Amino acid sequence: MTKRDYPKEISQDEWLKRQNYFLEEQNKRLKNELAESKEYINVLINKLKLYQSKQ
């Protein structure tokens, strides 16, 4: 039998630092996704306006 390795306990300060880093990275990713989505929506709106003006 092998001994099971458990994660080491970390201090509350360390846990908060890690959480903060994770949330900052997630926030950056979500801001990028939002900007890309807005850009894509604007492209679709412009195509729709062009299509409507041709009818």
PDB file of N, CA and C in Angstrom:
ATOM      1  N   MET A   1       0.831  -1.198   0.000  1.00  0.00           N
ATOM      2  CA  MET A   1       0.000   0.000   0.000  1.00  0.00           C
ATOM      3  C   MET A   1       0.870   1.254   0.000  1.00  0.00           C
ATOM      4  N   THR A   2       0.429   2.225  -0.776  1.00  0.00           N
ATOM      5  CA  THR A   2       1.165   3.490  -0.772  1.00  0.00           C
ATOM      6  C   THR A   2       0.423   4.497   0.087  1.00  0.00           C
ATOM      7  N   LYS A   3       1.192   5.350   0.671  1.00  0.00           N
ATOM      8  CA  LYS A   3       0.620   6.376   1.530  1.00  0.00           C
ATOM      9  C   LYS A   3      -0.016   7.455   0.658  1.00  0.00           C
ATOM     10  N   ARG A   4      -1.188   7.848   1.009  1.00  0.00           N
ATOM     11  CA  ARG A   4      -1.899   8.876   0.249  1.00  0.00           C
ATOM     12  C   ARG A   4      -1.333  10.248   0.587  1.00  0.00           C
ATOM     13  N   ASP A   5      -1.092  11.051  -0.455  1.00  0.00           N
ATOM     14  CA  ASP A   5      -0.596  12.416  -0.232  1.00  0.00           C
ATOM     15  C   ASP A   5      -1.763  13.392  -0.240  1.00  0.00           C
ATOM     16  N   TYR A   6      -1.868  14.150   0.810  1.00  0.00           N
ATOM     17  CA  TYR A   6      -2.903  15.157   0.905  1.00  0.00           C
ATOM     18  C   TYR A   6      -2.279  16.529   0.671  1.00  0.00           C
ATOM     19  N   PRO A   7      -3.064  17.460   0.117  1.00  0.00           N
ATOM     20  CA  PRO A   7      -2.509  18.815  -0.069  1.00  0.00           C
ATOM     21  C   PRO A   7      -2.108  19.425   1.277  1.00  0.00           C
ATOM     22  N   LYS A   8      -1.058  20.200   1.229  1.00  0.00           N
ATOM     23  CA  LYS A   8      -0.630  20.877   2.453  1.00  0.00           C
ATOM     24  C   LYS A   8      -1.633  21.975   2.800  1.00  0.00           C
ATOM     25  N   GLU A   9      -1.787  22.177   4.096  1.00  0.00           N
ATOM     26  CA  GLU A   9      -2.629  23.285   4.512  1.00  0.00           C
ATOM     27  C   GLU A   9      -1.908  24.581   4.198  1.00  0.00           C
ATOM     28  N   ILE A  10      -2.695  25.580   3.815  1.00  0.00           N
ATOM     29  CA  ILE A  10      -2.103  26.894   3.545  1.00  0.00           C
ATOM     30  C   ILE A  10      -2.763  27.920   4.464  1.00  0.00           C
ATOM     31  N   SER A  11      -2.079  29.010   4.674  1.00  0.00           N
ATOM     32  CA  SER A  11      -2.622  30.052   5.544  1.00  0.00           C
ATOM     33  C   SER A  11      -3.785  30.752   4.842  1.00  0.00           C
ATOM     34  N   GLN A  12      -4.585  31.406   5.634  1.00  0.00           N
ATOM     35  CA  GLN A  12      -5.710  32.152   5.070  1.00  0.00           C
ATOM     36  C   GLN A  12      -5.198  33.240   4.122  1.00  0.00           C
ATOM     37  N   ASP A  13      -4.104  33.905   4.482  1.00  0.00           N
ATOM     38  CA  ASP A  13      -3.529  34.935   3.612  1.00  0.00           C
ATOM     39  C   ASP A  13      -3.138  34.357   2.258  1.00  0.00           C
ATOM     40  N   GLU A  14      -2.497  33.194   2.280  1.00  0.00           N
ATOM     41  CA  GLU A  14      -2.085  32.548   1.032  1.00  0.00           C
ATOM     42  C   GLU A  14      -3.306  32.155   0.212  1.00  0.00           C
ATOM     43  N   TRP A  15      -4.327  31.627   0.881  1.00  0.00           N
ATOM     44  CA  TRP A  15      -5.552  31.239   0.190  1.00  0.00           C
ATOM     45  C   TRP A  15      -6.189  32.456  -0.464  1.00  0.00           C
ATOM     46  N   LEU A  16      -6.229  33.574   0.257  1.00  0.00           N
ATOM     47  CA  LEU A  16      -6.815  34.801  -0.295  1.00  0.00           C
ATOM     48  C   LEU A  16      -6.014  35.318  -1.482  1.00  0.00           C
ATOM     49  N   LYS A  17      -4.684  35.233  -1.403  1.00  0.00           N
ATOM     50  CA  LYS A  17      -3.843  35.650  -2.536  1.00  0.00           C
ATOM     51  C   LYS A  17      -4.158  34.819  -3.770  1.00  0.00           C
ATOM     52  N   ARG A  18      -4.281  33.513  -3.558  1.00  0.00           N
ATOM     53  CA  ARG A  18      -4.565  32.616  -4.687  1.00  0.00           C
ATOM     54  C   ARG A  18      -5.949  32.890  -5.267  1.00  0.00           C
ATOM     55  N   GLN A  19      -6.919  33.091  -4.402  1.00  0.00           N
ATOM     56  CA  GLN A  19      -8.274  33.414  -4.861  1.00  0.00           C
ATOM     57  C   GLN A  19      -8.278  34.723  -5.645  1.00  0.00           C
ATOM     58  N   ASN A  20      -7.583  35.713  -5.123  1.00  0.00           N
ATOM     59  CA  ASN A  20      -7.518  37.011  -5.778  1.00  0.00           C
ATOM     60  C   ASN A  20      -6.888  36.893  -7.161  1.00  0.00           C
ATOM     61  N   TYR A  21      -5.802  36.138  -7.258  1.00  0.00           N
ATOM     62  CA  TYR A  21      -5.140  35.938  -8.548  1.00  0.00           C
ATOM     63  C   TYR A  21      -6.089  35.242  -9.520  1.00  0.00           C
ATOM     64  N   PHE A  22      -6.739  34.186  -9.053  1.00  0.00           N
ATOM     65  CA  PHE A  22      -7.677  33.452  -9.902  1.00  0.00           C
ATOM     66  C   PHE A  22      -8.787  34.372 -10.396  1.00  0.00           C
ATOM     67  N   LEU A  23      -9.350  35.167  -9.496  1.00  0.00           N
ATOM     68  CA  LEU A  23     -10.447  36.054  -9.877  1.00  0.00           C
ATOM     69  C   LEU A  23      -9.984  37.155 -10.828  1.00  0.00           C
ATOM     70  N   GLU A  24      -8.791  37.672 -10.633  1.00  0.00           N
ATOM     71  CA  GLU A  24      -8.254  38.682 -11.553  1.00  0.00           C
ATOM     72  C   GLU A  24      -8.073  38.100 -12.951  1.00  0.00           C
ATOM     73  N   GLU A  25      -7.543  36.881 -13.022  1.00  0.00           N
ATOM     74  CA  GLU A  25      -7.350  36.234 -14.327  1.00  0.00           C
ATOM     75  C   GLU A  25      -8.695  35.939 -14.991  1.00  0.00           C
ATOM     76  N   GLN A  26      -9.648  35.486 -14.206  1.00  0.00           N
ATOM     77  CA  GLN A  26     -10.979  35.207 -14.736  1.00  0.00           C
ATOM     78  C   GLN A  26     -11.631  36.499 -15.235  1.00  0.00           C
ATOM     79  N   ASN A  27     -11.436  37.580 -14.503  1.00  0.00           N
ATOM     80  CA  ASN A  27     -11.985  38.873 -14.887  1.00  0.00           C
ATOM     81  C   ASN A  27     -11.400  39.340 -16.224  1.00  0.00           C
ATOM     82  N   LYS A  28     -10.090  39.176 -16.395  1.00  0.00           N
ATOM     83  CA  LYS A  28      -9.451  39.542 -17.671  1.00  0.00           C
ATOM     84  C   LYS A  28     -10.049  38.748 -18.825  1.00  0.00           C
ATOM     85  N   ARG A  29     -10.194  37.430 -18.600  1.00  0.00           N
ATOM     86  CA  ARG A  29     -10.735  36.560 -19.652  1.00  0.00           C
ATOM     87  C   ARG A  29     -12.168  36.957 -20.006  1.00  0.00           C
ATOM     88  N   LEU A  30     -12.972  37.236 -18.987  1.00  0.00           N
ATOM     89  CA  LEU A  30     -14.363  37.603 -19.234  1.00  0.00           C
ATOM     90  C   LEU A  30     -14.478  38.958 -19.923  1.00  0.00           C
ATOM     91  N   LYS A  31     -13.606  39.894 -19.572  1.00  0.00           N
ATOM     92  CA  LYS A  31     -13.611  41.199 -20.256  1.00  0.00           C
ATOM     93  C   LYS A  31     -13.282  41.031 -21.729  1.00  0.00           C
ATOM     94  N   ASN A  32     -12.308  40.162 -22.036  1.00  0.00           N
ATOM     95  CA  ASN A  32     -11.958  39.895 -23.431  1.00  0.00           C
ATOM     96  C   ASN A  32     -13.121  39.251 -24.174  1.00  0.00           C
ATOM     97  N   GLU A  33     -13.759  38.279 -23.550  1.00  0.00           N
ATOM     98  CA  GLU A  33     -14.902  37.612 -24.180  1.00  0.00           C
ATOM     99  C   GLU A  33     -16.030  38.607 -24.429  1.00  0.00           C
ATOM    100  N   LEU A  34     -16.269  39.488 -23.476  1.00  0.00           N
ATOM    101  CA  LEU A  34     -17.321  40.488 -23.626  1.00  0.00           C
ATOM    102  C   LEU A  34     -17.011  41.437 -24.779  1.00  0.00           C
ATOM    103  N   ALA A  35     -15.780  41.892 -24.871  1.00  0.00           N
ATOM    104  CA  ALA A  35     -15.380  42.787 -25.956  1.00  0.00           C
ATOM    105  C   ALA A  35     -15.537  42.101 -27.308  1.00  0.00           C
ATOM    106  N   GLU A  36     -15.116  40.838 -27.394  1.00  0.00           N
ATOM    107  CA  GLU A  36     -15.253  40.086 -28.642  1.00  0.00           C
ATOM    108  C   GLU A  36     -16.727  39.881 -28.991  1.00  0.00           C
ATOM    109  N   SER A  37     -17.540  39.617 -27.999  1.00  0.00           N
ATOM    110  CA  SER A  37     -18.973  39.422 -28.245  1.00  0.00           C
ATOM    111  C   SER A  37     -19.616  40.710 -28.747  1.00  0.00           C
ATOM    112  N   LYS A  38     -19.256  41.832 -28.135  1.00  0.00           N
ATOM    113  CA  LYS A  38     -19.799  43.122 -28.581  1.00  0.00           C
ATOM    114  C   LYS A  38     -19.408  43.401 -30.025  1.00  0.00           C
ATOM    115  N   GLU A  39     -18.157  43.119 -30.354  1.00  0.00           N
ATOM    116  CA  GLU A  39     -17.676  43.343 -31.714  1.00  0.00           C
ATOM    117  C   GLU A  39     -18.453  42.463 -32.699  1.00  0.00           C
ATOM    118  N   TYR A  40     -18.651  41.204 -32.356  1.00  0.00           N
ATOM    119  CA  TYR A  40     -19.378  40.276 -33.221  1.00  0.00           C
ATOM    120  C   TYR A  40     -20.831  40.717 -33.387  1.00  0.00           C
ATOM    121  N   ILE A  41     -21.462  41.147 -32.313  1.00  0.00           N
ATOM    122  CA  ILE A  41     -22.848  41.623 -32.376  1.00  0.00           C
ATOM    123  C   ILE A  41     -22.940  42.837 -33.296  1.00  0.00           C
ATOM    124  N   ASN A  42     -21.984  43.746 -33.196  1.00  0.00           N
ATOM    125  CA  ASN A  42     -21.998  44.924 -34.072  1.00  0.00           C
ATOM    126  C   ASN A  42     -21.843  44.533 -35.532  1.00  0.00           C
ATOM    127  N   VAL A  43     -21.011  43.548 -35.821  1.00  0.00           N
ATOM    128  CA  VAL A  43     -20.864  43.059 -37.193  1.00  0.00           C
ATOM    129  C   VAL A  43     -22.199  42.505 -37.685  1.00  0.00           C
ATOM    130  N   LEU A  44     -22.861  41.708 -36.849  1.00  0.00           N
ATOM    131  CA  LEU A  44     -24.152  41.137 -37.238  1.00  0.00           C
ATOM    132  C   LEU A  44     -25.204  42.224 -37.453  1.00  0.00           C
ATOM    133  N   ILE A  45     -25.217  43.224 -36.587  1.00  0.00           N
ATOM    134  CA  ILE A  45     -26.170  44.334 -36.734  1.00  0.00           C
ATOM    135  C   ILE A  45     -25.932  45.068 -38.051  1.00  0.00           C
ATOM    136  N   ASN A  46     -24.669  45.332 -38.371  1.00  0.00           N
ATOM    137  CA  ASN A  46     -24.355  46.020 -39.620  1.00  0.00           C
ATOM    138  C   ASN A  46     -24.768  45.193 -40.831  1.00  0.00           C
ATOM    139  N   LYS A  47     -24.550  43.883 -40.780  1.00  0.00           N
ATOM    140  CA  LYS A  47     -24.970  43.011 -41.881  1.00  0.00           C
ATOM    141  C   LYS A  47     -26.483  43.009 -42.009  1.00  0.00           C
ATOM    142  N   LEU A  48     -27.184  42.993 -40.887  1.00  0.00           N
ATOM    143  CA  LEU A  48     -28.638  43.012 -40.897  1.00  0.00           C
ATOM    144  C   LEU A  48     -29.155  44.326 -41.485  1.00  0.00           C
ATOM    145  N   LYS A  49     -28.551  45.443 -41.087  1.00  0.00           N
ATOM    146  CA  LYS A  49     -28.957  46.750 -41.634  1.00  0.00           C
ATOM    147  C   LYS A  49     -28.727  46.794 -43.140  1.00  0.00           C
ATOM    148  N   LEU A  50     -27.598  46.267 -43.584  1.00  0.00           N
ATOM    149  CA  LEU A  50     -27.292  46.217 -45.020  1.00  0.00           C
ATOM    150  C   LEU A  50     -28.310  45.353 -45.757  1.00  0.00           C
ATOM    151  N   TYR A  51     -28.635  44.224 -45.197  1.00  0.00           N
ATOM    152  CA  TYR A  51     -29.617  43.327 -45.797  1.00  0.00           C
ATOM    153  C   TYR A  51     -30.983  44.005 -45.892  1.00  0.00           C
ATOM    154  N   GLN A  52     -31.383  44.686 -44.804  1.00  0.00           N
ATOM    155  CA  GLN A  52     -32.688  45.349 -44.792  1.00  0.00           C
ATOM    156  C   GLN A  52     -32.748  46.496 -45.792  1.00  0.00           C
ATOM    157  N   SER A  53     -31.635  47.191 -45.967  1.00  0.00           N
ATOM    158  CA  SER A  53     -31.639  48.326 -46.885  1.00  0.00           C
ATOM    159  C   SER A  53     -31.707  47.878 -48.351  1.00  0.00           C
ATOM    160  N   LYS A  54     -31.356  46.632 -48.624  1.00  0.00           N
ATOM    161  CA  LYS A  54     -31.394  46.099 -49.995  1.00  0.00           C
ATOM    162  C   LYS A  54     -32.780  45.597 -50.376  1.00  0.00           C
ATOM    163  N   GLN A  55     -33.671  45.476 -49.400  1.00  0.00           N
ATOM    164  CA  GLN A  55     -35.013  44.956 -49.709  1.00  0.00           C
ATOM    165  C   GLN A  55     -35.942  46.039 -50.174  1.00  0.00           C
TER     166      GLN A  55
END
